[in-house]
Amino acid sequence: MAAKEELYAKVTPRRQRQNRPSTIKHGSTLDVLLSMGFPKTRALKALVSTGGKNVQAACDWLFSHLDDPFLDDTLPREYVLYLRPSGPLLQQLNNFWKQSRLSCGKNKAHNIFPHITLCQFFMCADEKVDALSDALQNTVAKWKGRIRMPLPLELYTSSTFIGLFVEEQIAEMLKTFAADFATEATSKADVHVEPHKKQLHVTLAYHFQASHLPALEKLAKNVDASAGCDWLAVLLSRDIRFANHETLQVMYPYVPQNDDELELLQGDFIFMSTVEQSTASEGWVYGTSLGTGLSGLLPENYVSRADESDTWVVHGSHSFLNCASPSTSGTTVSGLLFDGHLNDSLFDSLMDPSGLSGLCPPLQVSRPGCQPSLSKMRLFVCRHGERMDVVFGKHWVTQCFDSKGRYIRSNLNMPVSLPARSNGHKDYEKDCPITVFGSTQARLVGEALLESHTNIDFVYCSPSLRCIQTAQHILQGLQQEGKTKIRVEPGLFEWTKWVSGTCLPTWIPPAELTAANLSVDTTYRPHISMSKLAVSESYDTYISRSFQVTREILTECKNLGNTVLIVAHASSLEACTRQIQGLTPQNSKDFVQVVRKIPYLGFCACEELGETGVWQLVDPPILPLTHGPNHSFNWREMLMQD
């Protein structure tokens, strides 16, 4: 412990640290980076920081960290071994996480995803990480099929703690497994691992207000601890320098105005320590970027609080089932830096049946003692793709149309052509199209649905052009274009309070959309007509409208098809699913906080519980979609010399 405390002492404050060179030895992936001219220390650090994912990920990391003052530092990362649940139990725990956070606010348990701790944090030199991963894989192989699944768990509550404890006999077996890993890790990677000696448990809540105990206890009792589950042994790492820092996520990009300010890229994470805030004035904080390693001042209202584990890296994930094990490495626990919050479906994706065909049974898509019903109704709600006005600014219309109203694109990410509008191109100012990349995003989602053998029976869409185009490209990816018509439903338009000006957008009529080769159902009669939408409607009106139209859509489709897709706005993922689950609407402030974190093509799934008319959120049949920002490039400004 003394050596560890010394290392912590050396990283505070960071601005006085000095760089130190190092030499290391690694495998073939490292050899590729060395052949490209990267120094050994940097190349290995890049591989470890990206989980050894691949050469491209390591190269991207190196280029983004060129100015990182700790790029050549040999300080090791910290590692930990957790058991992570999958399948129905994880779904229930995620629902508890969400509901407890909404009703009682964030407590300490929310900083890390649901897990059972098998060992304490320990350090491993970069050149030993591959051996450490092998040690875990070998240990799990010895224990496959020996531990009963699902683990027997019992609820325990006190005034300060709520958790699920592992039955003693099984807990002792897990501790023996952890001890075996510690021995293997010492032998292969020359590290000291201390197995967890206390009672093994899943923490549900702690460090919460005393007044929240009844509500949290009630939610905890609704968790079915016997739900079907496989437990994954997951090896994770974090940057030791930021172990005692608060984690923030960038919500908006920021270009520095002064030399001591930090550039912000949307989706990046910022590490902030309270001891470093002496140089920050009111409304500003001092932090360090995960994406670049650079430090500086940044506006506080450009970031939001994230979870501690959002920036951790996965170096291996292995199933305890008596079958081949999915081993995943090179993934940050946040999964995709876009998504804004801890990606609870990340570890589900590790066990996704579409990616494990012939390896392990897809436990997470079935419940104990029953098979999925083919007649069960499903509802998918999806946000539209990347929109033109966000990428190119609100004045893109005046820049892309000449005096005669002819469209001329000025960037490869702009569509080659746009649908004609009877009232002229000015209508695009309030009803913009999606970009070329937005089309690609949507097509990728459609292709993923096709690969998961998902068939869409009905498609309903907001009247916004960006939503209709997104739905069209999803159908293209699904190979259902022309076969499944898009039903344009004005009732699915976003909260009209967010529309600028004194009037709503002028949308393209279905007949003109069809003329523009968009697969729109011209015979569809909307549940809520456009004339019923009012400017600046109240929050309650919007929520009520969304619930009403969703319920009527589901009733309309019942017994005619199993799967309904709604393509609309970020707010739709919350507004169209919350009340059909029997939940009361959030207040408008919390609603906005949820909506602002939903990315382009954000996708959620609901499933009806039998014939009860009650719905619940479930894992989508596809992986999440993540992408990074790409700034405008002008070669004249960058490359021309004076």
XYZ file of C-alpha atoms in Angstrom, residues 124-467:
344
model
C 0.231 -3.495 -13.761
C 3.080 -2.290 -15.958
C 2.065 -1.609 -19.550
C 4.288 -4.344 -20.969
C 2.560 -6.938 -18.731
C -1.059 -6.217 -19.641
C -1.330 -8.921 -22.317
C -0.053 -11.470 -19.807
C -2.568 -10.198 -17.252
C -5.416 -10.648 -19.730
C -4.183 -14.159 -20.476
C -4.143 -14.913 -16.743
C -7.830 -14.034 -16.492
C -8.750 -16.053 -19.570
C -6.875 -19.119 -18.269
C -8.460 -18.858 -14.827
C -11.994 -18.552 -16.207
C -11.355 -21.573 -18.462
C -10.565 -23.662 -15.369
C -13.789 -22.556 -13.662
C -16.253 -22.847 -16.535
C -19.465 -24.566 -15.527
C -18.433 -24.914 -11.875
C -20.409 -21.955 -10.492
C -24.193 -22.147 -10.453
C -25.984 -19.538 -12.564
C -27.782 -17.355 -11.771
C -25.986 -16.562 -8.539
C -28.226 -16.804 -5.457
C -28.658 -13.226 -4.196
C -30.424 -11.888 -1.108
C -31.576 -8.300 -0.552
C -30.131 -6.424 2.429
C -31.074 -2.912 3.500
C -29.904 -0.541 6.204
C -30.199 3.183 6.834
C -27.121 3.868 4.694
C -26.784 0.885 2.343
C -28.900 -1.296 0.037
C -27.461 -4.293 -1.789
C -27.827 -7.862 -3.026
C -25.530 -10.289 -1.192
C -24.234 -13.556 -2.664
C -25.203 -16.708 -0.752
C -22.241 -17.696 1.448
C -21.320 -21.037 -0.142
C -21.258 -19.614 -3.664
C -19.464 -16.510 -2.409
C -16.661 -18.707 -1.077
C -16.339 -20.346 -4.490
C -16.059 -16.924 -6.132
C -13.400 -15.905 -3.625
C -11.477 -19.059 -4.485
C -11.751 -18.140 -8.164
C -10.406 -14.663 -7.364
C -7.526 -16.210 -5.419
C -6.722 -18.468 -8.382
C -6.669 -15.407 -10.643
C -4.363 -13.625 -8.206
C -1.944 -16.570 -8.289
C -2.075 -16.762 -12.084
C -1.624 -13.008 -12.422
C 1.423 -13.054 -10.147
C 2.948 -15.891 -12.151
C 2.271 -14.485 -15.613
C 2.263 -10.710 -15.143
C 4.349 -10.208 -11.987
C 1.610 -8.213 -10.244
C 0.200 -8.338 -6.729
C -3.558 -8.901 -6.685
C -5.455 -8.824 -3.410
C -8.759 -10.774 -3.612
C -11.824 -9.176 -2.035
C -12.193 -10.569 1.491
C -15.484 -8.966 2.540
C -18.954 -10.276 1.753
C -19.548 -10.362 -2.004
C -22.468 -8.239 -3.119
C -24.007 -5.989 -5.746
C -24.341 -2.495 -4.319
C -27.689 -0.925 -5.186
C -27.428 2.333 -3.233
C -25.266 4.007 -0.606
C -24.436 7.537 0.596
C -28.058 8.540 0.005
C -30.273 10.897 1.979
C -32.108 9.241 4.863
C -35.427 10.515 3.502
C -34.853 8.512 0.297
C -34.602 5.152 2.071
C -38.306 4.159 1.768
C -38.411 4.908 -1.976
C -35.093 3.151 -2.659
C -36.091 0.152 -0.573
C -39.383 -0.144 -2.449
C -37.584 -0.043 -5.816
C -35.004 -2.600 -4.617
C -37.730 -5.055 -3.593
C -39.005 -4.984 -7.196
C -35.684 -6.399 -8.464
C -36.079 -10.118 -9.157
C -32.703 -11.416 -7.960
C -33.473 -14.853 -9.430
C -33.820 -13.517 -12.991
C -31.844 -15.341 -15.686
C -28.234 -14.236 -15.844
C -24.719 -15.143 -16.866
C -21.961 -13.368 -14.991
C -18.967 -12.065 -16.891
C -15.510 -11.790 -15.350
C -14.437 -8.354 -16.582
C -10.927 -6.893 -16.321
C -10.949 -3.088 -16.394
C -8.373 -0.340 -16.049
C -8.318 3.358 -15.262
C -5.714 6.102 -15.382
C -4.270 6.256 -11.880
C -3.669 10.013 -12.186
C -7.396 10.670 -12.192
C -8.521 8.120 -9.597
C -9.513 10.869 -7.153
C -10.958 13.250 -9.726
C -14.528 13.997 -10.669
C -15.505 12.910 -14.176
C -17.330 15.358 -16.439
C -18.578 14.959 -19.987
C -18.486 17.636 -22.667
C -21.966 18.537 -23.868
C -21.022 21.322 -26.275
C -17.858 22.094 -28.290
C -15.790 25.089 -27.194
C -13.017 26.940 -29.019
C -10.480 28.535 -26.624
C -10.393 32.323 -26.498
C -7.225 32.504 -24.361
C -4.023 30.484 -24.060
C -4.946 28.973 -20.687
C -8.291 27.598 -21.921
C -8.983 24.028 -23.034
C -10.568 23.130 -26.351
C -13.705 21.033 -25.866
C -14.968 18.381 -28.254
C -18.505 17.120 -27.757
C -18.523 13.677 -26.123
C -15.037 13.973 -24.621
C -14.529 13.463 -20.883
C -12.874 15.902 -18.489
C -11.147 15.016 -15.210
C -11.498 17.667 -12.514
C -9.891 17.832 -9.070
C -11.052 20.245 -6.362
C -7.444 21.016 -5.406
C -6.784 22.440 -8.873
C -9.571 25.015 -8.936
C -7.669 27.925 -7.410
C -6.926 29.398 -10.854
C -10.547 29.129 -12.026
C -12.929 32.058 -11.735
C -16.666 31.753 -11.142
C -18.383 29.777 -13.888
C -15.119 28.103 -14.960
C -13.311 24.927 -13.918
C -9.808 23.570 -14.458
C -9.637 20.088 -15.921
C -7.798 17.594 -18.099
C -9.155 16.073 -21.315
C -9.344 12.291 -21.680
C -9.166 12.678 -25.453
C -6.005 14.785 -25.624
C -4.369 14.707 -22.178
C -4.237 18.508 -22.216
C -5.307 20.644 -19.258
C -6.853 24.083 -19.028
C -9.810 26.212 -18.037
C -13.238 25.501 -19.466
C -16.742 26.960 -19.047
C -18.647 24.983 -16.421
C -21.948 25.088 -18.300
C -20.387 23.237 -21.255
C -19.979 20.027 -19.249
C -22.182 17.761 -17.163
C -21.370 15.285 -14.420
C -20.573 11.784 -15.642
C -19.984 8.484 -13.853
C -16.547 7.443 -12.648
C -16.504 4.266 -14.753
C -17.414 6.031 -18.002
C -13.729 6.374 -18.880
C -12.523 2.926 -17.843
C -11.122 0.518 -20.445
C -12.129 -3.151 -20.816
C -9.218 -5.579 -21.266
C -11.184 -8.812 -21.230
C -14.691 -10.129 -20.582
C -15.278 -13.859 -20.084
C -18.429 -15.878 -19.486
C -18.663 -18.494 -16.732
C -20.980 -20.645 -18.818
C -19.697 -24.065 -19.798
C -19.205 -22.966 -23.416
C -16.898 -20.790 -25.503
C -16.322 -17.436 -23.902
C -16.746 -14.037 -25.508
C -13.567 -12.124 -24.844
C -13.714 -8.436 -25.499
C -11.034 -5.853 -25.050
C -10.250 -2.404 -26.213
C -13.539 -0.789 -25.258
C -14.053 2.132 -22.940
C -16.847 1.433 -20.485
C -18.621 4.496 -21.780
C -18.620 2.541 -25.001
C -18.956 5.406 -27.288
C -17.882 8.829 -26.331
C -20.864 10.352 -28.112
C -23.548 8.929 -25.911
C -23.244 11.212 -23.032
C -23.752 8.805 -20.180
C -22.706 5.338 -19.012
C -23.704 2.991 -21.769
C -25.628 0.322 -19.859
C -26.022 -1.799 -22.988
C -22.257 -2.119 -23.534
C -21.886 -5.357 -21.629
C -25.109 -6.646 -23.145
C -23.432 -6.176 -26.503
C -20.578 -8.384 -25.327
C -23.132 -11.170 -25.064
C -25.186 -10.147 -28.112
C -26.461 -13.349 -29.755
C -25.946 -11.883 -33.235
C -22.220 -11.746 -32.528
C -21.955 -15.100 -30.726
C -23.689 -17.451 -33.117
C -22.659 -20.996 -32.305
C -20.782 -19.986 -29.154
C -23.088 -19.278 -26.228
C -26.873 -19.385 -25.878
C -28.368 -15.855 -25.959
C -29.373 -15.821 -22.286
C -30.176 -12.150 -22.179
C -33.038 -12.375 -24.636
C -35.044 -15.022 -22.778
C -36.438 -15.364 -19.298
C -36.160 -18.413 -17.054
C -38.655 -21.110 -17.908
C -40.049 -19.533 -21.036
C -39.233 -18.868 -24.665
C -39.666 -15.501 -26.378
C -43.126 -15.198 -27.856
C -43.245 -14.700 -31.595
C -46.478 -12.734 -31.223
C -45.092 -10.332 -28.631
C -45.433 -6.716 -29.795
C -42.327 -4.546 -29.900
C -41.968 -0.811 -30.264
C -38.740 0.791 -31.476
C -38.257 4.548 -31.136
C -35.372 6.169 -32.979
C -34.046 9.703 -33.306
C -33.336 11.128 -36.758
C -29.854 11.342 -38.277
C -27.355 14.201 -38.342
C -29.074 17.392 -39.497
C -27.752 20.012 -41.899
C -28.335 23.130 -39.803
C -26.413 21.752 -36.814
C -23.384 20.807 -38.911
C -23.281 23.810 -41.260
C -25.034 26.470 -39.214
C -28.424 28.125 -39.472
C -27.385 30.089 -42.567
C -26.674 27.039 -44.720
C -29.812 27.748 -46.782
C -28.649 31.192 -47.929
C -25.196 29.778 -48.670
C -26.384 26.781 -50.707
C -29.131 28.334 -52.831
C -28.398 30.913 -55.530
C -30.593 33.856 -56.505
C -32.704 31.589 -58.732
C -33.320 29.107 -55.928
C -30.970 26.472 -57.310
C -29.271 24.220 -54.752
C -25.473 23.986 -54.887
C -23.663 21.960 -52.248
C -20.343 23.230 -50.894
C -19.285 20.202 -48.818
C -19.180 16.450 -49.381
C -21.405 15.965 -46.329
C -24.187 17.944 -47.995
C -26.744 15.950 -50.039
C -26.177 15.905 -53.792
C -29.766 17.092 -54.311
C -32.769 18.129 -52.242
C -36.527 17.654 -52.723
C -38.288 20.553 -54.423
C -40.559 22.615 -52.183
C -43.700 24.248 -53.540
C -43.227 27.305 -51.304
C -39.566 27.718 -52.185
C -36.285 26.814 -50.511
C -36.855 29.185 -47.559
C -38.961 26.439 -45.973
C -35.723 24.525 -45.399
C -34.805 27.021 -42.671
C -37.296 25.372 -40.290
C -37.457 21.946 -41.879
C -33.895 20.938 -42.692
C -32.736 17.680 -44.325
C -30.171 15.256 -42.976
C -26.558 15.241 -44.105
C -24.900 12.528 -46.182
C -23.463 11.157 -42.957
C -26.952 11.245 -41.441
C -28.087 9.014 -44.305
C -25.176 6.672 -43.613
C -26.032 6.555 -39.913
C -29.601 5.562 -40.706
C -28.584 2.953 -43.257
C -26.188 1.382 -40.731
C -29.061 1.033 -38.263
C -31.193 -0.603 -40.941
C -28.398 -3.006 -41.868
C -27.923 -3.913 -38.191
C -31.652 -4.637 -37.870
C -31.426 -6.838 -40.949
C -28.451 -8.739 -39.512
C -30.398 -9.308 -36.283
C -33.241 -10.816 -38.349
C -35.589 -8.025 -37.271
C -38.494 -7.277 -39.571
C -40.320 -3.947 -39.269
C -44.050 -4.212 -39.868
C -45.018 -0.546 -39.544
C -43.060 2.706 -39.709
C -44.468 5.929 -38.249
C -42.646 9.189 -38.643
C -42.664 12.818 -37.550
C -43.524 15.156 -40.466
C -40.044 16.723 -40.250
C -38.052 15.997 -43.414
C -35.032 14.875 -41.402
C -37.139 12.163 -39.769
